Amino acid sequence: MYKILVVEDDISLRSQLVDTLRVNGYEVFYVEDFHTVVEQVDRLQPDLIVLDINLPYMDGNYFCRAIRKKHNMPIIFTSARNSESDQILSMELGGDDYVVKPFNVQVLMSKISASLRRCYGEYNSGSSGGRDITVKGITLDDLGMKLSYKGESYELSKNEYKLLKIFMQNPDEVISRETLLGEIWDDKSFVDDNTLTVNMTRLKKIFESMGLENSIKTKRGMGYIFSTGEIDE
């Protein structure tokens, strides 16, 4: 039985989430003392965290950053903040998904189920036997989920790794948004299209930090392409 930790200060919403999660067969815990969120994560070792952003004392982004120093369990943010910049910030700090309030609880349940399957279950097939992928001097570490280029190494989230693996297996080919959604999220009907946009923005920023500003390009109305033409080996 998977353990879920709910970090939500809205008592009514928290009660609804806890009840629904328990009905769906999860072992559920929730935070009441928001001074000790990280300590409770350390003690409970949950398999997944549902984390609100607007919390007393410190916000969810602060707690996510602190949790990521020790733990790798999936974190799904919930927030009334619906701007792309807010979502990018939260996911850059280590979030795995982001649900905008008000939301349909069943949509959140689907995202929780999908995250658990990807991390622990049937979709977590691990590496492909440790076979790294190298394209024009850029190496994707299949075991460590890292990107390396000219002696520098960059940590990737699980979704960033999966997206980049698709691109590096199909360099200089346009990959449609629908294909990317289908490869990364098992049930596209419950995926906010903006979630893909946020992950792609994060990937582009990683390549920019490598000095490869135009390696991942948006093809309007078509999708994205990993362009290798300007990469020096």
Short mmCIF file of C-alpha atoms in Angstrom, two decimals:
data_model
loop_
_atom_site.label_atom_id
_atom_site.label_comp_id
_atom_site.label_asym_id
_atom_site.label_seq_id
_atom_site.Cartn_x
_atom_site.Cartn_y
_atom_site.Cartn_z
CA MET A 1 0.00 0.00 0.00
CA TYR A 2 1.46 3.32 -1.08
CA LYS A 3 1.86 6.06 1.53
CA ILE A 4 0.67 9.54 0.54
CA LEU A 5 1.44 12.68 2.54
CA VAL A 6 -0.99 15.59 2.03
CA VAL A 7 0.42 19.04 2.85
CA GLU A 8 -2.63 21.31 2.61
CA ASP A 9 -3.84 23.98 5.05
CA ASP A 10 -7.38 24.25 3.67
CA ILE A 11 -9.12 21.90 6.12
CA SER A 12 -12.14 21.23 3.91
CA LEU A 13 -10.04 20.39 0.83
CA ARG A 14 -7.59 18.37 2.91
CA SER A 15 -10.42 16.30 4.37
CA GLN A 16 -11.80 15.65 0.88
CA LEU A 17 -8.39 14.60 -0.43
CA VAL A 18 -7.67 12.34 2.54
CA ASP A 19 -11.05 10.62 2.30
CA THR A 20 -10.79 10.11 -1.47
CA LEU A 21 -7.24 8.76 -1.22
CA ARG A 22 -8.23 6.30 1.49
CA VAL A 23 -11.22 5.11 -0.52
CA ASN A 24 -8.78 4.49 -3.40
CA GLY A 25 -6.66 2.23 -1.20
CA TYR A 26 -3.80 4.52 -0.13
CA GLU A 27 -2.33 4.90 3.33
CA VAL A 28 -2.75 8.62 3.94
CA PHE A 29 -1.09 11.07 6.32
CA TYR A 30 -1.52 14.82 6.52
CA VAL A 31 0.35 17.72 8.04
CA GLU A 32 -1.17 19.85 10.77
CA ASP A 33 2.00 21.44 12.14
CA PHE A 34 3.44 23.44 9.25
CA HIS A 35 6.59 24.25 11.22
CA THR A 36 7.76 20.65 10.86
CA VAL A 37 6.90 19.62 7.30
CA VAL A 38 10.38 18.39 6.39
CA GLU A 39 10.75 16.52 9.68
CA GLN A 40 7.44 14.73 9.03
CA VAL A 41 8.61 13.74 5.55
CA ASP A 42 11.82 12.35 7.09
CA ARG A 43 9.82 10.35 9.64
CA LEU A 44 7.04 9.05 7.39
CA GLN A 45 9.07 8.41 4.21
CA PRO A 46 5.95 8.74 2.00
CA ASP A 47 5.87 7.34 -1.51
CA LEU A 48 4.33 10.57 -2.85
CA ILE A 49 3.58 14.07 -1.55
CA VAL A 50 0.67 16.31 -2.50
CA LEU A 51 2.03 19.77 -1.69
CA ASP A 52 0.11 23.04 -1.64
CA ILE A 53 2.12 26.17 -2.41
CA ASN A 54 0.29 28.74 -0.27
CA LEU A 55 1.03 27.49 3.24
CA PRO A 56 1.53 29.11 6.64
CA TYR A 57 5.04 30.20 7.65
CA MET A 58 6.87 28.94 4.52
CA ASP A 59 5.44 28.22 1.09
CA GLY A 60 5.43 24.91 -0.76
CA ASN A 61 8.34 25.90 -2.96
CA TYR A 62 10.53 26.30 0.13
CA PHE A 63 9.51 22.88 1.43
CA CYS A 64 10.03 21.25 -1.96
CA ARG A 65 13.57 22.59 -2.15
CA ALA A 66 14.30 21.31 1.36
CA ILE A 67 12.75 17.88 0.70
CA ARG A 68 14.71 17.46 -2.53
CA LYS A 69 17.98 17.71 -0.61
CA LYS A 70 17.15 14.33 0.96
CA HIS A 71 14.35 12.58 -0.94
CA ASN A 72 13.31 11.67 -4.50
CA MET A 73 9.66 10.67 -4.10
CA PRO A 74 7.21 12.29 -6.56
CA ILE A 75 5.84 15.68 -5.50
CA ILE A 76 2.61 16.97 -7.02
CA PHE A 77 2.00 20.67 -6.44
CA THR A 78 -1.48 22.11 -5.99
CA SER A 79 -1.99 25.86 -6.19
CA ALA A 80 -4.33 28.65 -7.19
CA ARG A 81 -1.34 30.27 -8.90
CA ASN A 82 -1.94 29.53 -12.57
CA SER A 83 0.78 31.47 -14.39
CA GLU A 84 3.36 29.60 -16.44
CA SER A 85 6.18 31.28 -14.50
CA ASP A 86 4.82 29.96 -11.19
CA GLN A 87 4.61 26.45 -12.61
CA ILE A 88 8.11 26.63 -14.08
CA LEU A 89 9.55 27.78 -10.75
CA SER A 90 7.85 25.02 -8.77
CA MET A 91 8.94 22.32 -11.19
CA GLU A 92 12.49 23.66 -11.40
CA LEU A 93 12.65 23.27 -7.62
CA GLY A 94 11.83 19.57 -7.98
CA GLY A 95 8.10 19.18 -8.53
CA ASP A 96 6.89 16.35 -10.77
CA ASP A 97 3.47 17.76 -11.65
CA TYR A 98 1.34 20.82 -10.99
CA VAL A 99 -2.44 21.01 -10.58
CA VAL A 100 -4.20 24.37 -10.62
CA LYS A 101 -6.97 25.01 -8.09
CA PRO A 102 -9.89 24.61 -8.24
CA PHE A 103 -9.45 21.12 -9.66
CA ASN A 104 -11.46 17.96 -10.13
CA VAL A 105 -10.31 15.58 -7.40
CA GLN A 106 -10.51 12.63 -9.79
CA VAL A 107 -8.02 14.38 -12.08
CA LEU A 108 -5.62 14.64 -9.16
CA MET A 109 -6.23 10.97 -8.32
CA SER A 110 -5.31 10.04 -11.89
CA LYS A 111 -2.12 12.08 -11.71
CA ILE A 112 -1.19 10.44 -8.39
CA SER A 113 -1.81 6.97 -9.81
CA ALA A 114 0.22 7.74 -12.94
CA SER A 115 3.12 9.20 -10.92
CA LEU A 116 3.26 6.13 -8.70
CA ARG A 117 3.21 3.77 -11.69
CA ARG A 118 6.01 5.70 -13.39
CA CYS A 119 8.12 5.80 -10.25
CA TYR A 120 7.49 2.39 -8.68
CA GLY A 121 5.28 0.29 -10.88
CA GLU A 122 4.79 -1.02 -14.39
CA TYR A 123 6.13 2.09 -16.13
CA ASN A 124 9.28 2.16 -14.02
CA SER A 125 11.35 -0.19 -16.13
CA GLY A 126 14.56 1.36 -14.90
CA SER A 127 17.33 1.92 -17.37
CA SER A 128 17.74 0.24 -20.69
CA GLY A 129 20.70 -1.73 -19.38
CA GLY A 130 22.96 1.26 -18.83
CA ARG A 131 23.29 2.10 -22.51
CA ASP A 132 24.14 5.80 -22.66
CA ILE A 133 23.04 7.82 -25.66
CA THR A 134 25.57 10.21 -27.23
CA VAL A 135 24.74 12.69 -29.97
CA LYS A 136 27.49 15.06 -31.17
CA GLY A 137 29.31 15.03 -27.84
CA ILE A 138 26.17 15.31 -25.70
CA THR A 139 25.71 12.21 -23.52
CA LEU A 140 22.57 11.13 -21.75
CA ASP A 141 23.47 8.90 -18.77
CA ASP A 142 20.86 6.15 -18.79
CA LEU A 143 21.62 5.03 -15.23
CA GLY A 144 22.12 8.34 -13.46
CA MET A 145 19.62 10.44 -15.44
CA LYS A 146 22.29 13.05 -16.12
CA LEU A 147 23.23 15.06 -19.20
CA SER A 148 26.91 15.63 -19.91
CA TYR A 149 28.60 17.99 -22.34
CA LYS A 150 32.23 19.22 -22.49
CA GLY A 151 33.02 18.07 -18.97
CA GLU A 152 29.91 19.54 -17.36
CA SER A 153 27.14 17.40 -15.89
CA TYR A 154 23.48 18.36 -15.42
CA GLU A 155 20.95 16.58 -13.21
CA LEU A 156 17.61 15.78 -14.86
CA SER A 157 14.20 15.15 -13.39
CA LYS A 158 12.45 11.93 -14.42
CA ASN A 159 10.26 13.73 -16.95
CA GLU A 160 13.16 15.75 -18.35
CA TYR A 161 15.12 12.53 -18.78
CA LYS A 162 12.26 10.77 -20.57
CA LEU A 163 11.62 13.70 -22.91
CA LEU A 164 15.29 14.14 -23.74
CA LYS A 165 15.70 10.43 -24.38
CA ILE A 166 12.99 10.64 -27.06
CA PHE A 167 14.72 13.61 -28.68
CA MET A 168 18.18 12.07 -28.61
CA GLN A 169 16.87 8.84 -30.09
CA ASN A 170 15.33 10.93 -32.90
CA PRO A 171 17.73 13.83 -33.53
CA ASP A 172 16.75 16.43 -36.14
CA GLU A 173 13.22 15.03 -36.34
CA VAL A 174 10.10 16.97 -35.37
CA ILE A 175 8.33 15.27 -32.45
CA SER A 176 4.68 16.23 -32.04
CA ARG A 177 3.28 17.41 -28.72
CA GLU A 178 0.81 14.53 -28.83
CA THR A 179 3.62 12.01 -29.21
CA LEU A 180 5.52 13.51 -26.28
CA LEU A 181 2.42 13.52 -24.09
CA GLY A 182 1.72 9.91 -25.00
CA GLU A 183 5.27 8.80 -24.26
CA ILE A 184 5.58 10.53 -20.89
CA TRP A 185 2.07 10.42 -19.44
CA ASP A 186 0.13 7.19 -19.78
CA ASP A 187 -3.31 8.85 -19.81
CA LYS A 188 -3.27 11.99 -21.95
CA SER A 189 -6.88 12.83 -21.13
CA PHE A 190 -5.84 13.89 -17.63
CA VAL A 191 -2.79 15.93 -18.62
CA ASP A 192 -2.84 19.70 -18.70
CA ASP A 193 -1.07 20.59 -21.94
CA ASN A 194 0.76 23.31 -20.04
CA THR A 195 2.59 20.60 -18.07
CA LEU A 196 4.45 19.62 -21.24
CA THR A 197 5.21 23.29 -21.97
CA VAL A 198 6.72 23.71 -18.50
CA ASN A 199 8.92 20.62 -18.89
CA MET A 200 10.07 21.73 -22.34
CA THR A 201 10.91 25.18 -20.98
CA ARG A 202 13.07 23.57 -18.33
CA LEU A 203 14.87 21.45 -20.93
CA LYS A 204 15.53 24.51 -23.07
CA LYS A 205 17.03 26.29 -20.04
CA ILE A 206 19.37 23.37 -19.41
CA PHE A 207 20.62 23.55 -23.01
CA GLU A 208 20.99 27.32 -22.72
CA SER A 209 23.18 26.82 -19.63
CA MET A 210 25.32 24.50 -21.77
CA GLY A 211 25.73 27.26 -24.35
CA LEU A 212 23.40 25.51 -26.82
CA GLU A 213 20.57 28.05 -26.99
CA ASN A 214 18.96 26.80 -30.20
CA SER A 215 19.33 23.06 -29.84
CA ILE A 216 15.71 22.44 -28.85
CA LYS A 217 13.36 24.42 -31.02
CA THR A 218 9.62 24.86 -31.05
CA LYS A 219 8.01 24.17 -34.40
CA ARG A 220 4.78 26.13 -34.17
CA GLY A 221 1.76 23.98 -34.86
CA MET A 222 3.94 20.86 -35.18
CA GLY A 223 5.88 20.15 -32.00
CA TYR A 224 9.57 20.28 -31.07
CA ILE A 225 12.88 19.31 -32.63
CA PHE A 226 16.30 18.50 -31.18
CA SER A 227 18.47 20.26 -33.76
CA THR A 228 22.10 19.16 -33.91
CA GLY A 229 23.28 21.37 -36.75
CA GLU A 230 24.92 24.02 -34.54
CA ILE A 231 26.43 21.67 -31.92
CA ASP A 232 30.22 21.42 -31.89
CA GLU A 233 31.52 17.97 -30.99
#
